[in-house]
Tab-separated table of C-alpha atoms in Angstrom:
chain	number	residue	atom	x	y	z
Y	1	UNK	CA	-63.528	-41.224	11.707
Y	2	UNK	CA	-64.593	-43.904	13.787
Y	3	UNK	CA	-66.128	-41.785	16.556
Y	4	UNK	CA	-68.247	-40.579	14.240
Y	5	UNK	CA	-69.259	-43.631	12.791
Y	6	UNK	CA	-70.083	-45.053	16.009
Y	7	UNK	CA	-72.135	-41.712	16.656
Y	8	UNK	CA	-73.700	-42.532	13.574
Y	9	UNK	CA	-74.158	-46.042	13.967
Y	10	UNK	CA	-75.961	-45.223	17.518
Y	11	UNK	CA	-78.503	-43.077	16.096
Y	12	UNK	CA	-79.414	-45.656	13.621
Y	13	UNK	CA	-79.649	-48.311	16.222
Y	14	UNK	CA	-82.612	-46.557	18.021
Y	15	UNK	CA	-84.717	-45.583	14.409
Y	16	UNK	CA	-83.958	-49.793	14.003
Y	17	UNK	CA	-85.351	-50.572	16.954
Y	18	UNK	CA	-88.306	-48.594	16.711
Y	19	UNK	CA	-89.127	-50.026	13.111
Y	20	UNK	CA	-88.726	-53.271	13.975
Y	21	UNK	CA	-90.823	-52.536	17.069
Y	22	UNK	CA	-93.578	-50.954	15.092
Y	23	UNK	CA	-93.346	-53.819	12.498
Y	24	UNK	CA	-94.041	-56.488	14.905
Y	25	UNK	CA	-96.690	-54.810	16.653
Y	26	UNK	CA	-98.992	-52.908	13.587
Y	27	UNK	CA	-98.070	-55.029	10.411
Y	28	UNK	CA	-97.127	-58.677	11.118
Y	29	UNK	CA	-100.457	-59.223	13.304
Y	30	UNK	CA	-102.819	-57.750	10.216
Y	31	UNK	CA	-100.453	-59.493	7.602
Y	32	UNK	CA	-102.329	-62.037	5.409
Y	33	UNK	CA	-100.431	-62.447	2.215
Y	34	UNK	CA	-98.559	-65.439	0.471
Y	35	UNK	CA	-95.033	-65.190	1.983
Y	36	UNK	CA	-93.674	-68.045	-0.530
Y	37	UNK	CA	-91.728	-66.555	-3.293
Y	38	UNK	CA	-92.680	-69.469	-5.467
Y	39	UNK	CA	-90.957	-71.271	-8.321
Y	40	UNK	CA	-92.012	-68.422	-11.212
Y	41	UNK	CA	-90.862	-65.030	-9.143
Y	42	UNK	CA	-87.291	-67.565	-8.440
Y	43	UNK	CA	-86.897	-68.443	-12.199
Y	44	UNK	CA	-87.400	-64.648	-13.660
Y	45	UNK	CA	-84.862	-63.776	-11.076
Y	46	UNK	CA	-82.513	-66.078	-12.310
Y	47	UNK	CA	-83.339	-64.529	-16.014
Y	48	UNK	CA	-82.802	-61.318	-15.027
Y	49	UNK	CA	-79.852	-61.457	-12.875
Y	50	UNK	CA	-77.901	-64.274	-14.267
Y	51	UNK	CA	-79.239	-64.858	-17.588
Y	52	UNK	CA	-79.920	-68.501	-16.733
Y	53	UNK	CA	-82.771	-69.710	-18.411
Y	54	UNK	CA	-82.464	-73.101	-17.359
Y	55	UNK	CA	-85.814	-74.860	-16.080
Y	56	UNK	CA	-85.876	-75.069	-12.262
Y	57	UNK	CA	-86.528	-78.790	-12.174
Y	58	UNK	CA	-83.093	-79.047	-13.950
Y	59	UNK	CA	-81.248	-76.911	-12.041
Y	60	UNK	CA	-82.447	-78.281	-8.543
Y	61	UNK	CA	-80.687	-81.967	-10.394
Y	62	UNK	CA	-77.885	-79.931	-11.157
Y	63	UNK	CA	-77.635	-79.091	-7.342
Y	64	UNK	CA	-78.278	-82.331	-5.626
Y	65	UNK	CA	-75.981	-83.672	-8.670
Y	66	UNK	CA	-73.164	-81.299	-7.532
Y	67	UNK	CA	-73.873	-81.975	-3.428
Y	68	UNK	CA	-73.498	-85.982	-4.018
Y	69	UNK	CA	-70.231	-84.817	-5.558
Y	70	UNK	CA	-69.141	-82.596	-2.969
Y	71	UNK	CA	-69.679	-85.199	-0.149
Y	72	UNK	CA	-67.865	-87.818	-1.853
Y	73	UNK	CA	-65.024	-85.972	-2.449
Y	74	UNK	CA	-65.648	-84.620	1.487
Y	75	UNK	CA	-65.646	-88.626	2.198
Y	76	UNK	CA	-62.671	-89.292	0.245
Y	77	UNK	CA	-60.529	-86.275	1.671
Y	78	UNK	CA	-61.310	-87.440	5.727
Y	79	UNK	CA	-60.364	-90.910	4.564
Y	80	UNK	CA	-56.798	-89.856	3.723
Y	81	UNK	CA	-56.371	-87.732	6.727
Y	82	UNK	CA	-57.988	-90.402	8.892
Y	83	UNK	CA	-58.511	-94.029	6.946
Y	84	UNK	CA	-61.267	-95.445	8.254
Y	85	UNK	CA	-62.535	-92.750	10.779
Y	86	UNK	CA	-65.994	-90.744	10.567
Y	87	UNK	CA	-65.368	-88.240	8.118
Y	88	UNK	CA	-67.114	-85.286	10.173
Y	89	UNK	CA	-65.314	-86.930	13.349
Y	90	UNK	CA	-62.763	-86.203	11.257
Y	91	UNK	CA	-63.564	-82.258	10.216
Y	92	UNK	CA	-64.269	-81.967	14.087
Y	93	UNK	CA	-60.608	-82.687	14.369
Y	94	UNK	CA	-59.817	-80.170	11.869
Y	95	UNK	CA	-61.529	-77.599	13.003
Y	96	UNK	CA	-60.386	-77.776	16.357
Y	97	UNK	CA	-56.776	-76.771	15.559
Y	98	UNK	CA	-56.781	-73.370	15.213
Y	99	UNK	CA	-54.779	-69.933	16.697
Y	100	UNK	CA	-55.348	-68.945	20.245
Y	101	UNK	CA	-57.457	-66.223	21.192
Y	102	UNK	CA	-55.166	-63.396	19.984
Y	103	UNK	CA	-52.979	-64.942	18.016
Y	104	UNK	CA	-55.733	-65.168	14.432
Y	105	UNK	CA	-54.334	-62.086	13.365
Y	106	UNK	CA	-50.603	-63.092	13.161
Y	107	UNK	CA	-51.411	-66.719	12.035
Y	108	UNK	CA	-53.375	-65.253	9.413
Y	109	UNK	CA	-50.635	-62.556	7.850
Y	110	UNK	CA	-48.518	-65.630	7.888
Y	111	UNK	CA	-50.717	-67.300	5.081
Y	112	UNK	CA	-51.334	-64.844	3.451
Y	113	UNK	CA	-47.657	-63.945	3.279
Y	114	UNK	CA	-47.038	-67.476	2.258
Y	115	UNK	CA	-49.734	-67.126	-0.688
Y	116	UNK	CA	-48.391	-64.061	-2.129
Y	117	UNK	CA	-45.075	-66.032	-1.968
Y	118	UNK	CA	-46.277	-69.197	-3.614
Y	119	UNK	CA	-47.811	-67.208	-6.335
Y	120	UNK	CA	-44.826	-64.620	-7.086
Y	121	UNK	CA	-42.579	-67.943	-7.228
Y	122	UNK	CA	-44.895	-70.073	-9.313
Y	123	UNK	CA	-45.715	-66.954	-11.724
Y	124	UNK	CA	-49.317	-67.435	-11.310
Y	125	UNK	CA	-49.839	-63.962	-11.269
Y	126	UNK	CA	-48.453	-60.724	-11.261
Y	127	UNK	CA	-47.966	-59.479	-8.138
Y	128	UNK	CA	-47.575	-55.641	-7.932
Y	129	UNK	CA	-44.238	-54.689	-5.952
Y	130	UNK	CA	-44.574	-52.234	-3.213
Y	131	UNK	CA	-47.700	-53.614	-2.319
Y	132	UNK	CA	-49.005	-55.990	0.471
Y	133	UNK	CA	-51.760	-57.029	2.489
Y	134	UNK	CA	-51.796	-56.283	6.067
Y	135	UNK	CA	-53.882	-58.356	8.463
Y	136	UNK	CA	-55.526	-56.392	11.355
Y	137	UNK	CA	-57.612	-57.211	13.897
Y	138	UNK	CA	-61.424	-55.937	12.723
Y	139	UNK	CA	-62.459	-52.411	13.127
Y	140	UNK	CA	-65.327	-51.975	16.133
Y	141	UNK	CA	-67.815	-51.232	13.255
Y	142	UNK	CA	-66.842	-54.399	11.691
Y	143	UNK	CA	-68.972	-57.383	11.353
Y	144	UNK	CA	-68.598	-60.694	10.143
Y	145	UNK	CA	-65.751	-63.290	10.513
Y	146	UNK	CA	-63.188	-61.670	7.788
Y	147	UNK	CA	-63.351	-58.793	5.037
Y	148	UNK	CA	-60.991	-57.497	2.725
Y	149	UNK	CA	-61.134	-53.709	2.390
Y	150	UNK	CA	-58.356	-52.886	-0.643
Y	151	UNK	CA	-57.135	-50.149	-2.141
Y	152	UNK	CA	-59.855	-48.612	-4.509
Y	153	UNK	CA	-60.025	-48.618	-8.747
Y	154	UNK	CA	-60.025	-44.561	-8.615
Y	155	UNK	CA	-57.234	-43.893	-6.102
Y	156	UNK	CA	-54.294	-42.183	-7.778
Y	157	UNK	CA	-51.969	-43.411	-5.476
Y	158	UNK	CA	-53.227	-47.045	-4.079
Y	159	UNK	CA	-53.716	-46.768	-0.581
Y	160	UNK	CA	-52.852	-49.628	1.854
Y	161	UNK	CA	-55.069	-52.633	1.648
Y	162	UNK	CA	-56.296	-54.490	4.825
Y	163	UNK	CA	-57.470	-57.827	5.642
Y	164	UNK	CA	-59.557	-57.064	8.731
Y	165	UNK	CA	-60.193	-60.234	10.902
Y	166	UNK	CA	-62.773	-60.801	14.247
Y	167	UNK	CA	-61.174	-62.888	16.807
Y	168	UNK	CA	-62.817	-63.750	20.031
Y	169	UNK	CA	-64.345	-62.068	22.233
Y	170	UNK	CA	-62.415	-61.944	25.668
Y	171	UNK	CA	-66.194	-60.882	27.017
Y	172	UNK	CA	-67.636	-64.077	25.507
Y	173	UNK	CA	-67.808	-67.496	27.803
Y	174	UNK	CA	-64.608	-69.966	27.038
Y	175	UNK	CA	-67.380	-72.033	24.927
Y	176	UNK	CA	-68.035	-69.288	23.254
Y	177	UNK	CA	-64.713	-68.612	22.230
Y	178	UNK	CA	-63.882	-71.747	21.215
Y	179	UNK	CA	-66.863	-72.163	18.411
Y	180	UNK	CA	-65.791	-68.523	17.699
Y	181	UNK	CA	-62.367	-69.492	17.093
Y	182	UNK	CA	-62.942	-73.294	14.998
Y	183	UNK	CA	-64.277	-71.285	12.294
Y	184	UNK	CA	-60.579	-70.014	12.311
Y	185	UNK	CA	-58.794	-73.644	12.038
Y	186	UNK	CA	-55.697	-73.670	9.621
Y	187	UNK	CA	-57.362	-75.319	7.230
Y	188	UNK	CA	-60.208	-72.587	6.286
Y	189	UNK	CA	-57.906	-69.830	7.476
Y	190	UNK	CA	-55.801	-70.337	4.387
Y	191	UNK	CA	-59.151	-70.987	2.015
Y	192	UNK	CA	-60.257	-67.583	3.700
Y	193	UNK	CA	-57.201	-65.530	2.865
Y	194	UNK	CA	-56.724	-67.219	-0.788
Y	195	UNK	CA	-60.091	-66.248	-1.356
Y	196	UNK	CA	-60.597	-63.001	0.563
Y	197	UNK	CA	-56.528	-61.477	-0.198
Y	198	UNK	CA	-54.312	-63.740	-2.422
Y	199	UNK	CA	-54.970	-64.641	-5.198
Y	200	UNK	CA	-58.396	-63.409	-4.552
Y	201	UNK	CA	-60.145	-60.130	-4.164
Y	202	UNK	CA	-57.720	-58.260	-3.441
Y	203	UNK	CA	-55.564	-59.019	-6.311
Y	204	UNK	CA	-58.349	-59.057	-8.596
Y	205	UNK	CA	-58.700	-55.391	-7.360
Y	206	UNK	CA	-55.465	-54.598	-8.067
Y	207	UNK	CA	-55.604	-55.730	-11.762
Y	208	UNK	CA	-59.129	-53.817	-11.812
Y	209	UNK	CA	-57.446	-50.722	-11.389
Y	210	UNK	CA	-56.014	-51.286	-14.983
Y	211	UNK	CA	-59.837	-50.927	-16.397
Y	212	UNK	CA	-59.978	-48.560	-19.358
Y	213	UNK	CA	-62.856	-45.435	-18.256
Y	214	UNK	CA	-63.570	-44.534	-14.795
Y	215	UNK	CA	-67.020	-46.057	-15.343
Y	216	UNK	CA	-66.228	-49.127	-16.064
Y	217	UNK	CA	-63.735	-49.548	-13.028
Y	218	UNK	CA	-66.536	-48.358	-11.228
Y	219	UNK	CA	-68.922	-50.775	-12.187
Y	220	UNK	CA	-66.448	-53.591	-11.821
Y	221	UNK	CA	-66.046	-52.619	-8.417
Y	222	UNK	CA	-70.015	-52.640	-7.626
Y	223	UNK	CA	-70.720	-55.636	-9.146
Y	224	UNK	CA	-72.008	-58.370	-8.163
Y	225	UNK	CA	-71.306	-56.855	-4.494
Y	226	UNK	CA	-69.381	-53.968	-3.240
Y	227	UNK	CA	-65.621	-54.278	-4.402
Y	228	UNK	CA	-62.886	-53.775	-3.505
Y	229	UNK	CA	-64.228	-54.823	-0.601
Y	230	UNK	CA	-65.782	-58.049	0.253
Y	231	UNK	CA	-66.646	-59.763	3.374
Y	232	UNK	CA	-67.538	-63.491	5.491
C-alpha cells in the first residue's frame, strides 16, 4: 500500500539522516586510508563479474576506440538533420522538442503503442495477445526519469505491466521544468520506451516467464539487476 510505504519510507529517512550525520562528523574527519580503487581491485572485478580477462591498458583503447566512433557517427547524424550546423547546436534543437508538462505520459503510450505495432507487423517478435503496456505517470515513491515494473516470471496469471514515467514538477521553477522535460524530447522518448517496454525489458520478461524451473526464472529475473523491473 502506498501509505504504508511512505510510512515506511519516513522512518528510514530520519535513521539516513542520522548516519550520514554521524558519518560526516566521527569517521570522515579521522579517515586516512587510500580512497583510489586502483587498476588491480578494477581488473579482478572485471574477472569476477564479467569474466573479462582482458588487460586494462587494452580495454581503456577499446573505450576511447569505441568513443571516437560514437562521436563520428554523432557528427555524421547532426549533419543530416542540419548540414553544416554545430552538431550539439544541433542536439540542443533536438532536445528541446519534447511533450508539455503533462502531456509525457500520453506522448509516451503513443510510442510505445507504435513499437509494439511495428514489431507485431514486422514479425520481429512474438508479441503475447491480451497483453500491453500501460504508461502512467510515476508512483510518489518513484524515482528516476522512467522504470518499467512488468508482470513477474512466477505469477500464474501475468498481472498488468506498467511503464511508470516522472514528468515535471508543477512545484519546480519554469527552468526547472524545462531541463526536466528535454530529457523527454521525441527522440530519446522512443529510445527510452524501445529499451525500457518494447522490444525491451518488458518483452524480454514476458519470454522469461517461459524459463524451465522456478529457480532459474528467478535468477533471470535478478540478474544483472532487479528484473522485471528496470529503471533510468
Amino acid at each position: 500500500q502506498p501509505a504504508r510505504l511512505m510510512t515506511a519510507a519516513a522512518a528510514a529517512r530520519i535513521e539516513i539522516d542520522a548516519y550520514t550525520a554521524d558519518f560526516a562528523k566521527n569517521v570522515i574527519p579521522r579517515a586516512n586510508g587510500e580512497w583510489k580503487i586502483g587498476g588491480d581491485a578494477v581488473a579482478r572485478r572485471y574477472r569476477s563479474e564479467e569474466l573479462i580477462d582482458v588487460p586494462l591498458t587494452d580495454l581503456a583503447a577499446l573505450g576511447e576506440r569505441e568513443l571516437k566512433g560514437a562521436q563520428e557517427r554523432f557528427r555524421a547524424a547532426a549533419n543530416r538533420l542540419a548540414p553544416g550546423a554545430d552538431a550539439q547546436a544541433t542536439w540542443l534543437t533536438i532536445r528541446r522538442n519534447h511533450p508539455k508538462r503533462g502531456e509525457v505520459v500520453a506522448a509516451a503510450q503513443a510510442i510505445v503503442d507504435s513499437l509494439t505495432r511495428f514489431i507485431a507487423t514486422k514479425n520481429l517478435a512474438v508479441v503475447p495477445e491480451g497483453e500491453r503496456v500501460v504508461v502512467a505517470a510515476a508512483q510518489p515513491f518513484s524515482l528516476g526519469f522512467a522504470s518499467m515494473h512488468a508482470s513477474p516470471p512466477l505469477e500464474k496469471t501475468p498481472v498488468q505491466s506498467f511503464f511508470y514515467i516522472t514528468d515535471a514538477d508543477s512545484a519546480d521553477s519554469p527552468a526547472q521544468q524545462e531541463a526536466w522535460l528535454e530529457r523527454f524530447n521525441f527522440a530519446s522518448l522512443a529510445i527510452t520506451a524501445a529499451h525500457e517496454a518494447m522490444p525491451g525489458h518488458w518483452l524480454h520478461s514476458v519470454h522469461m516467464r517461459q524459463t524451465p524451473g522456478k529457480v532459474r526464472r528467478i535468477w533471470i529475473g535478478l540478474n544483472p539487476f532487479p528484473q522485471p523491473s528496470s529503471g533510468q
